[in-house]
JSON list of C-alpha atoms in Angstrom, two decimals:
[
{"chain": "A", "resi": 238, "resn": "MET", "atom": "CA", "xyz": [-184.51, 21.72, -12.06]},
{"chain": "A", "resi": 239, "resn": "ARG", "atom": "CA", "xyz": [-185.74, 23.88, -9.12]},
{"chain": "A", "resi": 240, "resn": "ALA", "atom": "CA", "xyz": [-184.17, 21.42, -6.65]},
{"chain": "A", "resi": 241, "resn": "VAL", "atom": "CA", "xyz": [-180.84, 21.74, -8.52]},
{"chain": "A", "resi": 242, "resn": "ILE", "atom": "CA", "xyz": [-180.99, 25.58, -8.53]},
{"chain": "A", "resi": 243, "resn": "GLY", "atom": "CA", "xyz": [-181.91, 25.56, -4.78]},
{"chain": "A", "resi": 244, "resn": "ARG", "atom": "CA", "xyz": [-178.90, 23.35, -3.93]},
{"chain": "A", "resi": 245, "resn": "LEU", "atom": "CA", "xyz": [-176.67, 25.68, -5.98]},
{"chain": "A", "resi": 246, "resn": "ILE", "atom": "CA", "xyz": [-177.93, 28.69, -4.10]},
{"chain": "A", "resi": 247, "resn": "VAL", "atom": "CA", "xyz": [-177.39, 26.98, -0.67]},
{"chain": "A", "resi": 248, "resn": "ALA", "atom": "CA", "xyz": [-173.82, 26.04, -1.81]},
{"chain": "A", "resi": 249, "resn": "VAL", "atom": "CA", "xyz": [-172.92, 29.49, -2.96]},
{"chain": "A", "resi": 250, "resn": "ALA", "atom": "CA", "xyz": [-174.41, 31.04, 0.26]},
{"chain": "A", "resi": 251, "resn": "GLY", "atom": "CA", "xyz": [-172.34, 28.66, 2.28]},
{"chain": "A", "resi": 252, "resn": "ALA", "atom": "CA", "xyz": [-169.16, 29.55, 0.41]},
{"chain": "A", "resi": 253, "resn": "LEU", "atom": "CA", "xyz": [-169.80, 33.26, 0.79]},
{"chain": "A", "resi": 254, "resn": "LEU", "atom": "CA", "xyz": [-170.53, 32.88, 4.53]},
{"chain": "A", "resi": 255, "resn": "ALA", "atom": "CA", "xyz": [-167.27, 30.88, 5.05]},
{"chain": "A", "resi": 256, "resn": "ALA", "atom": "CA", "xyz": [-165.23, 33.49, 3.05]},
{"chain": "A", "resi": 257, "resn": "THR", "atom": "CA", "xyz": [-166.82, 36.41, 5.08]},
{"chain": "A", "resi": 258, "resn": "ALA", "atom": "CA", "xyz": [-166.02, 34.52, 8.42]},
{"chain": "A", "resi": 259, "resn": "HIS", "atom": "CA", "xyz": [-162.36, 33.86, 7.24]},
{"chain": "A", "resi": 260, "resn": "ALA", "atom": "CA", "xyz": [-161.96, 37.67, 6.27]},
{"chain": "A", "resi": 261, "resn": "ALA", "atom": "CA", "xyz": [-163.02, 38.56, 9.69]},
{"chain": "A", "resi": 262, "resn": "CYS", "atom": "CA", "xyz": [-160.41, 36.44, 11.41]},
{"chain": "A", "resi": 263, "resn": "THR", "atom": "CA", "xyz": [-157.69, 38.33, 13.27]},
{"chain": "A", "resi": 264, "resn": "GLY", "atom": "CA", "xyz": [-155.46, 35.34, 13.15]},
{"chain": "A", "resi": 265, "resn": "THR", "atom": "CA", "xyz": [-155.37, 31.60, 12.36]},
{"chain": "A", "resi": 266, "resn": "LEU", "atom": "CA", "xyz": [-154.51, 28.65, 14.60]},
{"chain": "A", "resi": 267, "resn": "TYR", "atom": "CA", "xyz": [-153.76, 25.07, 13.81]},
{"chain": "A", "resi": 268, "resn": "LEU", "atom": "CA", "xyz": [-154.99, 22.44, 16.16]},
{"chain": "A", "resi": 269, "resn": "THR", "atom": "CA", "xyz": [-153.24, 19.08, 16.03]},
{"chain": "A", "resi": 270, "resn": "LEU", "atom": "CA", "xyz": [-154.02, 15.95, 18.05]},
{"chain": "A", "resi": 271, "resn": "ASP", "atom": "CA", "xyz": [-151.77, 12.87, 18.51]},
{"chain": "A", "resi": 272, "resn": "THR", "atom": "CA", "xyz": [-153.15, 9.47, 19.32]},
{"chain": "A", "resi": 273, "resn": "GLY", "atom": "CA", "xyz": [-153.50, 8.28, 22.93]},
{"chain": "A", "resi": 274, "resn": "HIS", "atom": "CA", "xyz": [-155.57, 5.77, 24.77]},
{"chain": "A", "resi": 275, "resn": "MET", "atom": "CA", "xyz": [-158.67, 6.84, 22.70]},
{"chain": "A", "resi": 276, "resn": "GLU", "atom": "CA", "xyz": [-161.30, 6.79, 25.46]},
{"chain": "A", "resi": 277, "resn": "PRO", "atom": "CA", "xyz": [-162.39, 10.42, 24.78]},
{"chain": "A", "resi": 278, "resn": "ALA", "atom": "CA", "xyz": [-161.89, 10.24, 21.00]},
{"chain": "A", "resi": 279, "resn": "ASN", "atom": "CA", "xyz": [-165.43, 10.49, 19.89]},
{"chain": "A", "resi": 280, "resn": "GLU", "atom": "CA", "xyz": [-166.13, 13.17, 22.48]},
{"chain": "A", "resi": 281, "resn": "ILE", "atom": "CA", "xyz": [-163.22, 15.23, 21.11]},
{"chain": "A", "resi": 282, "resn": "ALA", "atom": "CA", "xyz": [-164.46, 14.74, 17.55]},
{"chain": "A", "resi": 283, "resn": "ASP", "atom": "CA", "xyz": [-167.91, 15.98, 18.79]},
{"chain": "A", "resi": 284, "resn": "ILE", "atom": "CA", "xyz": [-166.27, 19.10, 20.19]},
{"chain": "A", "resi": 285, "resn": "LEU", "atom": "CA", "xyz": [-164.63, 19.77, 16.86]},
{"chain": "A", "resi": 286, "resn": "ALA", "atom": "CA", "xyz": [-167.78, 19.19, 14.97]},
{"chain": "A", "resi": 287, "resn": "LYS", "atom": "CA", "xyz": [-169.69, 21.54, 17.33]},
{"chain": "A", "resi": 288, "resn": "HIS", "atom": "CA", "xyz": [-167.40, 24.42, 16.64]},
{"chain": "A", "resi": 289, "resn": "GLN", "atom": "CA", "xyz": [-166.86, 23.47, 12.93]},
{"chain": "A", "resi": 290, "resn": "VAL", "atom": "CA", "xyz": [-163.11, 23.09, 13.51]},
{"chain": "A", "resi": 291, "resn": "LYS", "atom": "CA", "xyz": [-160.86, 20.91, 11.28]},
{"chain": "A", "resi": 292, "resn": "ALA", "atom": "CA", "xyz": [-157.75, 19.56, 13.03]},
{"chain": "A", "resi": 293, "resn": "THR", "atom": "CA", "xyz": [-154.76, 17.59, 12.00]},
{"chain": "A", "resi": 294, "resn": "PHE", "atom": "CA", "xyz": [-154.29, 14.17, 13.56]},
{"chain": "A", "resi": 295, "resn": "PHE", "atom": "CA", "xyz": [-150.94, 12.22, 13.92]},
{"chain": "A", "resi": 296, "resn": "LEU", "atom": "CA", "xyz": [-151.34, 8.60, 14.21]},
{"chain": "A", "resi": 297, "resn": "ALA", "atom": "CA", "xyz": [-149.27, 5.76, 15.81]},
{"chain": "A", "resi": 298, "resn": "ASN", "atom": "CA", "xyz": [-150.30, 2.23, 16.74]},
{"chain": "A", "resi": 299, "resn": "GLU", "atom": "CA", "xyz": [-150.79, 2.88, 20.51]},
{"chain": "A", "resi": 300, "resn": "LYS", "atom": "CA", "xyz": [-152.49, 0.86, 23.16]},
{"chain": "A", "resi": 301, "resn": "THR", "atom": "CA", "xyz": [-156.04, 1.92, 24.04]},
{"chain": "A", "resi": 302, "resn": "LYS", "atom": "CA", "xyz": [-158.07, 1.69, 27.28]},
{"chain": "A", "resi": 303, "resn": "ALA", "atom": "CA", "xyz": [-160.42, -0.69, 25.49]},
{"chain": "A", "resi": 304, "resn": "GLY", "atom": "CA", "xyz": [-157.59, -3.19, 25.21]},
{"chain": "A", "resi": 305, "resn": "GLY", "atom": "CA", "xyz": [-156.77, -2.80, 21.57]},
{"chain": "A", "resi": 306, "resn": "PHE", "atom": "CA", "xyz": [-154.65, -0.48, 19.49]},
{"chain": "A", "resi": 307, "resn": "THR", "atom": "CA", "xyz": [-155.34, 2.81, 17.89]},
{"chain": "A", "resi": 308, "resn": "LEU", "atom": "CA", "xyz": [-155.00, 1.48, 14.41]},
{"chain": "A", "resi": 309, "resn": "ASP", "atom": "CA", "xyz": [-156.88, -1.85, 14.76]},
{"chain": "A", "resi": 310, "resn": "ASP", "atom": "CA", "xyz": [-160.34, -2.54, 13.53]},
{"chain": "A", "resi": 311, "resn": "GLY", "atom": "CA", "xyz": [-161.90, -1.43, 16.93]},
{"chain": "A", "resi": 312, "resn": "GLN", "atom": "CA", "xyz": [-160.97, 2.21, 15.91]},
{"chain": "A", "resi": 313, "resn": "LYS", "atom": "CA", "xyz": [-161.89, 1.91, 12.20]},
{"chain": "A", "resi": 314, "resn": "THR", "atom": "CA", "xyz": [-165.25, 3.69, 12.46]},
{"chain": "A", "resi": 315, "resn": "PHE", "atom": "CA", "xyz": [-163.66, 6.59, 14.33]},
{"chain": "A", "resi": 316, "resn": "TRP", "atom": "CA", "xyz": [-160.87, 7.16, 11.66]},
{"chain": "A", "resi": 317, "resn": "GLN", "atom": "CA", "xyz": [-163.61, 6.85, 8.86]},
{"chain": "A", "resi": 318, "resn": "ARG", "atom": "CA", "xyz": [-165.61, 9.50, 10.63]},
{"chain": "A", "resi": 319, "resn": "LEU", "atom": "CA", "xyz": [-162.72, 11.93, 10.86]},
{"chain": "A", "resi": 320, "resn": "THR", "atom": "CA", "xyz": [-161.98, 11.30, 7.11]},
{"chain": "A", "resi": 321, "resn": "LYS", "atom": "CA", "xyz": [-165.52, 12.09, 6.15]},
{"chain": "A", "resi": 322, "resn": "GLU", "atom": "CA", "xyz": [-165.47, 15.16, 8.27]},
{"chain": "A", "resi": 323, "resn": "GLY", "atom": "CA", "xyz": [-162.55, 16.63, 6.43]},
{"chain": "A", "resi": 324, "resn": "HIS", "atom": "CA", "xyz": [-159.65, 16.58, 8.93]},
{"chain": "A", "resi": 325, "resn": "ALA", "atom": "CA", "xyz": [-156.01, 16.12, 7.95]},
{"chain": "A", "resi": 326, "resn": "PHE", "atom": "CA", "xyz": [-153.68, 13.30, 8.93]},
{"chain": "A", "resi": 327, "resn": "GLY", "atom": "CA", "xyz": [-150.04, 12.51, 9.43]},
{"chain": "A", "resi": 328, "resn": "SER", "atom": "CA", "xyz": [-147.71, 9.77, 10.77]},
{"chain": "A", "resi": 329, "resn": "HIS", "atom": "CA", "xyz": [-146.73, 9.56, 14.39]},
{"chain": "A", "resi": 330, "resn": "THR", "atom": "CA", "xyz": [-144.65, 6.38, 13.58]},
{"chain": "A", "resi": 331, "resn": "TRP", "atom": "CA", "xyz": [-145.95, 2.92, 14.07]},
{"chain": "A", "resi": 332, "resn": "ASP", "atom": "CA", "xyz": [-144.42, 1.87, 17.38]},
{"chain": "A", "resi": 333, "resn": "HIS", "atom": "CA", "xyz": [-144.38, 5.24, 19.02]},
{"chain": "A", "resi": 334, "resn": "SER", "atom": "CA", "xyz": [-140.75, 4.83, 20.08]},
{"chain": "A", "resi": 335, "resn": "TYR", "atom": "CA", "xyz": [-138.44, 7.78, 20.52]},
{"chain": "A", "resi": 336, "resn": "PHE", "atom": "CA", "xyz": [-135.59, 8.93, 18.22]},
{"chain": "A", "resi": 337, "resn": "ARG", "atom": "CA", "xyz": [-132.68, 9.32, 20.60]},
{"chain": "A", "resi": 338, "resn": "GLY", "atom": "CA", "xyz": [-129.79, 10.27, 18.25]},
{"chain": "A", "resi": 339, "resn": "ASP", "atom": "CA", "xyz": [-127.75, 9.57, 15.12]},
{"chain": "A", "resi": 340, "resn": "ILE", "atom": "CA", "xyz": [-125.46, 6.53, 15.07]},
{"chain": "A", "resi": 341, "resn": "GLY", "atom": "CA", "xyz": [-122.54, 6.13, 12.95]},
{"chain": "A", "resi": 342, "resn": "THR", "atom": "CA", "xyz": [-122.88, 7.36, 9.30]},
{"chain": "A", "resi": 343, "resn": "ASP", "atom": "CA", "xyz": [-126.35, 6.18, 8.39]},
{"chain": "A", "resi": 344, "resn": "LYS", "atom": "CA", "xyz": [-128.38, 5.01, 11.41]},
{"chain": "A", "resi": 345, "resn": "VAL", "atom": "CA", "xyz": [-130.68, 6.59, 14.05]},
{"chain": "A", "resi": 346, "resn": "SER", "atom": "CA", "xyz": [-131.49, 5.19, 17.42]},
{"chain": "A", "resi": 347, "resn": "TYR", "atom": "CA", "xyz": [-135.18, 4.32, 17.95]},
{"chain": "A", "resi": 348, "resn": "ILE", "atom": "CA", "xyz": [-136.03, 3.43, 21.67]},
{"chain": "A", "resi": 349, "resn": "PRO", "atom": "CA", "xyz": [-139.28, 2.80, 23.49]},
{"chain": "A", "resi": 350, "resn": "TRP", "atom": "CA", "xyz": [-140.26, 5.44, 26.17]},
{"chain": "A", "resi": 351, "resn": "GLY", "atom": "CA", "xyz": [-138.64, 4.64, 29.44]},
{"chain": "A", "resi": 352, "resn": "LYS", "atom": "CA", "xyz": [-136.26, 1.99, 27.97]},
{"chain": "A", "resi": 353, "resn": "THR", "atom": "CA", "xyz": [-132.54, 1.79, 27.15]},
{"chain": "A", "resi": 354, "resn": "ALA", "atom": "CA", "xyz": [-130.63, 1.28, 23.96]},
{"chain": "A", "resi": 355, "resn": "LYS", "atom": "CA", "xyz": [-130.57, -2.43, 24.38]},
{"chain": "A", "resi": 356, "resn": "ASP", "atom": "CA", "xyz": [-134.45, -2.48, 24.22]},
{"chain": "A", "resi": 357, "resn": "GLY", "atom": "CA", "xyz": [-134.49, -0.41, 21.07]},
{"chain": "A", "resi": 358, "resn": "ARG", "atom": "CA", "xyz": [-133.54, -0.57, 17.38]},
{"chain": "A", "resi": 359, "resn": "THR", "atom": "CA", "xyz": [-131.33, 1.23, 14.97]},
{"chain": "A", "resi": 360, "resn": "LEU", "atom": "CA", "xyz": [-132.97, 2.32, 11.68]},
{"chain": "A", "resi": 361, "resn": "ASP", "atom": "CA", "xyz": [-131.41, 3.43, 8.47]},
{"chain": "A", "resi": 362, "resn": "ARG", "atom": "CA", "xyz": [-133.15, 5.47, 5.77]},
{"chain": "A", "resi": 363, "resn": "ALA", "atom": "CA", "xyz": [-135.32, 2.62, 4.58]},
{"chain": "A", "resi": 364, "resn": "GLY", "atom": "CA", "xyz": [-136.19, 1.62, 8.17]},
{"chain": "A", "resi": 365, "resn": "VAL", "atom": "CA", "xyz": [-137.34, 5.15, 9.08]},
{"chain": "A", "resi": 366, "resn": "CYS", "atom": "CA", "xyz": [-139.37, 5.43, 5.94]},
{"chain": "A", "resi": 367, "resn": "ALA", "atom": "CA", "xyz": [-140.93, 1.99, 6.58]},
{"chain": "A", "resi": 368, "resn": "GLU", "atom": "CA", "xyz": [-141.77, 2.94, 10.19]},
{"chain": "A", "resi": 369, "resn": "LEU", "atom": "CA", "xyz": [-143.63, 6.04, 8.97]},
{"chain": "A", "resi": 370, "resn": "LYS", "atom": "CA", "xyz": [-145.27, 4.42, 6.09]},
{"chain": "A", "resi": 371, "resn": "LYS", "atom": "CA", "xyz": [-146.56, 1.36, 8.09]},
{"chain": "A", "resi": 372, "resn": "SER", "atom": "CA", "xyz": [-148.94, 3.69, 9.90]},
{"chain": "A", "resi": 373, "resn": "GLU", "atom": "CA", "xyz": [-150.10, 5.36, 6.64]},
{"chain": "A", "resi": 374, "resn": "ASN", "atom": "CA", "xyz": [-150.62, 2.06, 4.89]},
{"chain": "A", "resi": 375, "resn": "ARG", "atom": "CA", "xyz": [-152.89, 0.83, 7.75]},
{"chain": "A", "resi": 376, "resn": "PHE", "atom": "CA", "xyz": [-154.79, 4.13, 7.74]},
{"chain": "A", "resi": 377, "resn": "ARG", "atom": "CA", "xyz": [-155.33, 3.73, 4.00]},
{"chain": "A", "resi": 378, "resn": "GLU", "atom": "CA", "xyz": [-156.76, 0.25, 4.54]},
{"chain": "A", "resi": 379, "resn": "MET", "atom": "CA", "xyz": [-159.35, 1.63, 7.01]},
{"chain": "A", "resi": 380, "resn": "THR", "atom": "CA", "xyz": [-160.25, 4.85, 5.22]},
{"chain": "A", "resi": 381, "resn": "GLY", "atom": "CA", "xyz": [-159.31, 4.63, 1.63]},
{"chain": "A", "resi": 382, "resn": "ARG", "atom": "CA", "xyz": [-157.01, 7.66, 1.80]},
{"chain": "A", "resi": 383, "resn": "GLY", "atom": "CA", "xyz": [-153.51, 8.23, 2.86]},
{"chain": "A", "resi": 384, "resn": "TYR", "atom": "CA", "xyz": [-151.77, 10.90, 4.98]},
{"chain": "A", "resi": 385, "resn": "ASP", "atom": "CA", "xyz": [-151.04, 14.51, 3.93]},
{"chain": "A", "resi": 386, "resn": "GLY", "atom": "CA", "xyz": [-147.24, 14.28, 3.66]},
{"chain": "A", "resi": 387, "resn": "LEU", "atom": "CA", "xyz": [-146.76, 15.02, 7.40]},
{"chain": "A", "resi": 388, "resn": "TRP", "atom": "CA", "xyz": [-145.30, 13.38, 10.40]},
{"chain": "A", "resi": 389, "resn": "ARG", "atom": "CA", "xyz": [-144.59, 14.10, 14.13]},
{"chain": "A", "resi": 390, "resn": "ALA", "atom": "CA", "xyz": [-141.98, 12.34, 16.04]},
{"chain": "A", "resi": 391, "resn": "PRO", "atom": "CA", "xyz": [-143.13, 10.95, 19.41]},
{"chain": "A", "resi": 392, "resn": "GLY", "atom": "CA", "xyz": [-142.32, 13.46, 22.08]},
{"chain": "A", "resi": 393, "resn": "GLY", "atom": "CA", "xyz": [-141.32, 15.86, 19.37]},
{"chain": "A", "resi": 394, "resn": "LYS", "atom": "CA", "xyz": [-137.83, 14.26, 19.62]},
{"chain": "A", "resi": 395, "resn": "THR", "atom": "CA", "xyz": [-135.97, 14.38, 16.25]},
{"chain": "A", "resi": 396, "resn": "THR", "atom": "CA", "xyz": [-132.42, 14.41, 14.81]},
{"chain": "A", "resi": 397, "resn": "SER", "atom": "CA", "xyz": [-131.10, 16.03, 11.70]},
{"chain": "A", "resi": 398, "resn": "ARG", "atom": "CA", "xyz": [-130.69, 12.65, 10.12]},
{"chain": "A", "resi": 399, "resn": "VAL", "atom": "CA", "xyz": [-134.19, 11.38, 10.80]},
{"chain": "A", "resi": 400, "resn": "LEU", "atom": "CA", "xyz": [-135.61, 14.63, 9.62]},
{"chain": "A", "resi": 401, "resn": "ASP", "atom": "CA", "xyz": [-133.72, 14.18, 6.29]},
{"chain": "A", "resi": 402, "resn": "TYR", "atom": "CA", "xyz": [-134.73, 10.58, 5.99]},
{"chain": "A", "resi": 403, "resn": "ALA", "atom": "CA", "xyz": [-138.32, 11.40, 6.63]},
{"chain": "A", "resi": 404, "resn": "LYS", "atom": "CA", "xyz": [-138.34, 14.18, 4.07]},
{"chain": "A", "resi": 405, "resn": "SER", "atom": "CA", "xyz": [-136.79, 11.92, 1.42]},
{"chain": "A", "resi": 406, "resn": "CYS", "atom": "CA", "xyz": [-139.72, 9.56, 1.63]},
{"chain": "A", "resi": 407, "resn": "GLY", "atom": "CA", "xyz": [-142.34, 12.44, 1.54]},
{"chain": "A", "resi": 408, "resn": "TYR", "atom": "CA", "xyz": [-142.95, 13.49, 5.11]},
{"chain": "A", "resi": 409, "resn": "SER", "atom": "CA", "xyz": [-142.40, 16.97, 6.49]},
{"chain": "A", "resi": 410, "resn": "HIS", "atom": "CA", "xyz": [-142.19, 17.16, 10.32]},
{"chain": "A", "resi": 411, "resn": "VAL", "atom": "CA", "xyz": [-144.67, 19.21, 12.28]},
{"chain": "A", "resi": 412, "resn": "SER", "atom": "CA", "xyz": [-143.86, 20.45, 15.79]},
{"chain": "A", "resi": 413, "resn": "TRP", "atom": "CA", "xyz": [-145.87, 22.93, 17.86]},
{"chain": "A", "resi": 414, "resn": "ALA", "atom": "CA", "xyz": [-145.57, 26.36, 19.30]},
{"chain": "A", "resi": 415, "resn": "ASP", "atom": "CA", "xyz": [-144.38, 26.79, 22.90]},
{"chain": "A", "resi": 416, "resn": "ALA", "atom": "CA", "xyz": [-147.84, 28.54, 23.64]},
{"chain": "A", "resi": 417, "resn": "GLY", "atom": "CA", "xyz": [-149.45, 25.70, 21.75]},
{"chain": "A", "resi": 418, "resn": "PHE", "atom": "CA", "xyz": [-148.31, 22.97, 24.27]},
{"chain": "A", "resi": 419, "resn": "LEU", "atom": "CA", "xyz": [-151.76, 22.60, 25.89]},
{"chain": "A", "resi": 420, "resn": "GLY", "atom": "CA", "xyz": [-150.32, 20.64, 28.81]},
{"chain": "A", "resi": 421, "resn": "ASP", "atom": "CA", "xyz": [-152.65, 17.53, 28.70]},
{"chain": "A", "resi": 422, "resn": "GLU", "atom": "CA", "xyz": [-149.65, 15.39, 29.60]},
{"chain": "A", "resi": 423, "resn": "LEU", "atom": "CA", "xyz": [-148.73, 17.37, 32.85]},
{"chain": "A", "resi": 424, "resn": "SER", "atom": "CA", "xyz": [-149.89, 16.57, 36.31]},
{"chain": "A", "resi": 425, "resn": "SER", "atom": "CA", "xyz": [-153.30, 17.83, 36.89]},
{"chain": "A", "resi": 426, "resn": "GLU", "atom": "CA", "xyz": [-152.41, 18.57, 40.62]},
{"chain": "A", "resi": 427, "resn": "THR", "atom": "CA", "xyz": [-149.76, 20.98, 39.55]},
{"chain": "A", "resi": 428, "resn": "TYR", "atom": "CA", "xyz": [-151.40, 22.19, 36.32]},
{"chain": "A", "resi": 429, "resn": "PRO", "atom": "CA", "xyz": [-155.13, 22.17, 36.84]},
{"chain": "A", "resi": 430, "resn": "ASN", "atom": "CA", "xyz": [-157.39, 22.51, 33.88]},
{"chain": "A", "resi": 431, "resn": "ASP", "atom": "CA", "xyz": [-158.47, 26.03, 34.49]},
{"chain": "A", "resi": 432, "resn": "ALA", "atom": "CA", "xyz": [-154.78, 27.24, 34.81]},
{"chain": "A", "resi": 433, "resn": "LEU", "atom": "CA", "xyz": [-153.95, 25.50, 31.51]},
{"chain": "A", "resi": 434, "resn": "LEU", "atom": "CA", "xyz": [-157.04, 27.05, 29.82]},
{"chain": "A", "resi": 435, "resn": "LYS", "atom": "CA", "xyz": [-156.21, 30.58, 31.10]},
{"chain": "A", "resi": 436, "resn": "ARG", "atom": "CA", "xyz": [-152.59, 30.25, 29.86]},
{"chain": "A", "resi": 437, "resn": "ALA", "atom": "CA", "xyz": [-153.52, 29.05, 26.38]},
{"chain": "A", "resi": 438, "resn": "LEU", "atom": "CA", "xyz": [-156.21, 31.78, 25.89]},
{"chain": "A", "resi": 439, "resn": "ALA", "atom": "CA", "xyz": [-153.65, 34.40, 27.02]},
{"chain": "A", "resi": 440, "resn": "ASN", "atom": "CA", "xyz": [-150.62, 33.27, 25.17]},
{"chain": "A", "resi": 441, "resn": "LEU", "atom": "CA", "xyz": [-151.66, 31.90, 21.74]},
{"chain": "A", "resi": 442, "resn": "ARG", "atom": "CA", "xyz": [-150.79, 34.11, 18.74]},
{"chain": "A", "resi": 443, "resn": "ASP", "atom": "CA", "xyz": [-151.49, 34.09, 14.98]},
{"chain": "A", "resi": 444, "resn": "GLY", "atom": "CA", "xyz": [-149.85, 31.09, 13.28]},
{"chain": "A", "resi": 445, "resn": "ASP", "atom": "CA", "xyz": [-149.38, 28.95, 16.37]},
{"chain": "A", "resi": 446, "resn": "ILE", "atom": "CA", "xyz": [-149.66, 25.28, 16.09]},
{"chain": "A", "resi": 447, "resn": "LEU", "atom": "CA", "xyz": [-151.51, 23.66, 19.14]},
{"chain": "A", "resi": 448, "resn": "MET", "atom": "CA", "xyz": [-150.82, 20.08, 20.43]},
{"chain": "A", "resi": 449, "resn": "ALA", "atom": "CA", "xyz": [-152.98, 17.73, 22.50]},
{"chain": "A", "resi": 450, "resn": "HIS", "atom": "CA", "xyz": [-153.79, 13.95, 22.52]},
{"chain": "A", "resi": 451, "resn": "LEU", "atom": "CA", "xyz": [-156.71, 11.57, 22.16]},
{"chain": "A", "resi": 452, "resn": "GLY", "atom": "CA", "xyz": [-156.41, 10.56, 25.78]},
{"chain": "A", "resi": 453, "resn": "ILE", "atom": "CA", "xyz": [-153.51, 10.56, 28.30]},
{"chain": "A", "resi": 454, "resn": "TRP", "atom": "CA", "xyz": [-152.98, 7.75, 30.73]},
{"chain": "A", "resi": 455, "resn": "THR", "atom": "CA", "xyz": [-151.19, 9.58, 33.49]},
{"chain": "A", "resi": 456, "resn": "ARG", "atom": "CA", "xyz": [-153.23, 12.73, 34.06]},
{"chain": "A", "resi": 457, "resn": "LYS", "atom": "CA", "xyz": [-155.91, 12.34, 36.81]},
{"chain": "A", "resi": 458, "resn": "GLU", "atom": "CA", "xyz": [-158.25, 15.04, 35.64]},
{"chain": "A", "resi": 459, "resn": "PRO", "atom": "CA", "xyz": [-158.29, 14.78, 31.89]},
{"chain": "A", "resi": 460, "resn": "PHE", "atom": "CA", "xyz": [-157.84, 18.03, 29.88]},
{"chain": "A", "resi": 461, "resn": "TRP", "atom": "CA", "xyz": [-159.74, 17.12, 26.84]},
{"chain": "A", "resi": 462, "resn": "PRO", "atom": "CA", "xyz": [-163.11, 18.71, 27.99]},
{"chain": "A", "resi": 463, "resn": "MET", "atom": "CA", "xyz": [-161.24, 22.07, 28.08]},
{"chain": "A", "resi": 464, "resn": "LEU", "atom": "CA", "xyz": [-161.05, 21.97, 24.27]},
{"chain": "A", "resi": 465, "resn": "ASP", "atom": "CA", "xyz": [-164.72, 23.15, 24.15]},
{"chain": "A", "resi": 466, "resn": "PRO", "atom": "CA", "xyz": [-164.28, 26.43, 26.10]},
{"chain": "A", "resi": 467, "resn": "LEU", "atom": "CA", "xyz": [-160.62, 26.79, 24.62]},
{"chain": "A", "resi": 468, "resn": "ILE", "atom": "CA", "xyz": [-161.94, 26.84, 21.02]},
{"chain": "A", "resi": 469, "resn": "ALA", "atom": "CA", "xyz": [-164.86, 28.97, 21.93]},
{"chain": "A", "resi": 470, "resn": "GLY", "atom": "CA", "xyz": [-162.67, 31.38, 23.76]},
{"chain": "A", "resi": 471, "resn": "LEU", "atom": "CA", "xyz": [-160.11, 31.61, 20.97]},
{"chain": "A", "resi": 472, "resn": "LYS", "atom": "CA", "xyz": [-162.92, 32.15, 18.33]},
{"chain": "A", "resi": 473, "resn": "ALA", "atom": "CA", "xyz": [-164.33, 34.93, 20.55]},
{"chain": "A", "resi": 474, "resn": "LYS", "atom": "CA", "xyz": [-160.93, 36.55, 20.30]},
{"chain": "A", "resi": 475, "resn": "GLY", "atom": "CA", "xyz": [-161.14, 36.49, 16.49]},
{"chain": "A", "resi": 476, "resn": "PHE", "atom": "CA", "xyz": [-159.13, 33.29, 15.74]},
{"chain": "A", "resi": 477, "resn": "CYS", "atom": "CA", "xyz": [-159.97, 30.94, 13.00]},
{"chain": "A", "resi": 478, "resn": "PHE", "atom": "CA", "xyz": [-158.71, 27.37, 12.71]},
{"chain": "A", "resi": 479, "resn": "ALA", "atom": "CA", "xyz": [-157.13, 25.46, 9.80]},
{"chain": "A", "resi": 480, "resn": "THR", "atom": "CA", "xyz": [-155.29, 22.25, 9.10]},
{"chain": "A", "resi": 481, "resn": "ILE", "atom": "CA", "xyz": [-151.56, 22.10, 8.60]},
{"chain": "A", "resi": 482, "resn": "PRO", "atom": "CA", "xyz": [-151.95, 21.39, 4.88]},
{"chain": "A", "resi": 483, "resn": "GLU", "atom": "CA", "xyz": [-153.82, 24.65, 4.62]},
{"chain": "A", "resi": 484, "resn": "ARG", "atom": "CA", "xyz": [-151.02, 26.42, 6.49]},
{"chain": "A", "resi": 485, "resn": "LYS", "atom": "CA", "xyz": [-148.50, 25.09, 3.99]},
{"chain": "A", "resi": 486, "resn": "LEU", "atom": "CA", "xyz": [-150.47, 26.60, 1.16]},
{"chain": "A", "resi": 487, "resn": "ARG", "atom": "CA", "xyz": [-150.71, 30.13, 2.74]}
]
């Protein structure tokens, strides 16, 4: 009985502490992370755990530096970890191609990055929904849970039709704030880490959605280690962090 009471006291104290911390926030930010080559994935998760930050992850089946894909069994333990730690999830499509425009009366153009229309596909409503759901179905196989009714188009490229189609099958699109573009895709020679960190700390405002990736192929000096001082600096300015589903409930 004493052990049960003790656990209740700890739980109540934790809830009061969390509520007090939230009340002290001067603003709330929403960190989102898209899949990438996955090399720093566990280190990024460690940074989030260190700062007790919950993020929203958008998943596509992308190639990894380990030679596999982001949604194959090689990444299963990672996604299970994030699920247990209470993060939120959404679709980033399956193939990670780009929506390039509406075609005719009921199709959208879906083309791999750097390719032309002849290398892509056209999708109707059912095709768009299947592309978004394939990622979610695979995630459910690995973790036992689905997504949170969210999606993000690769590159943030959408059309009015694809947004409508996605909404019809239960997915709301999530973009990011201008200041929330953390720049991890940019050239590290032109945009060094310290400059990107300084810019984010100076420009982010209450309600902004931040966007970065789980590994970028083209950047020589990876930006992801800057998530540690960035989160610390933003918390020092009075910001709290929440997931996109929590934002929708506010």
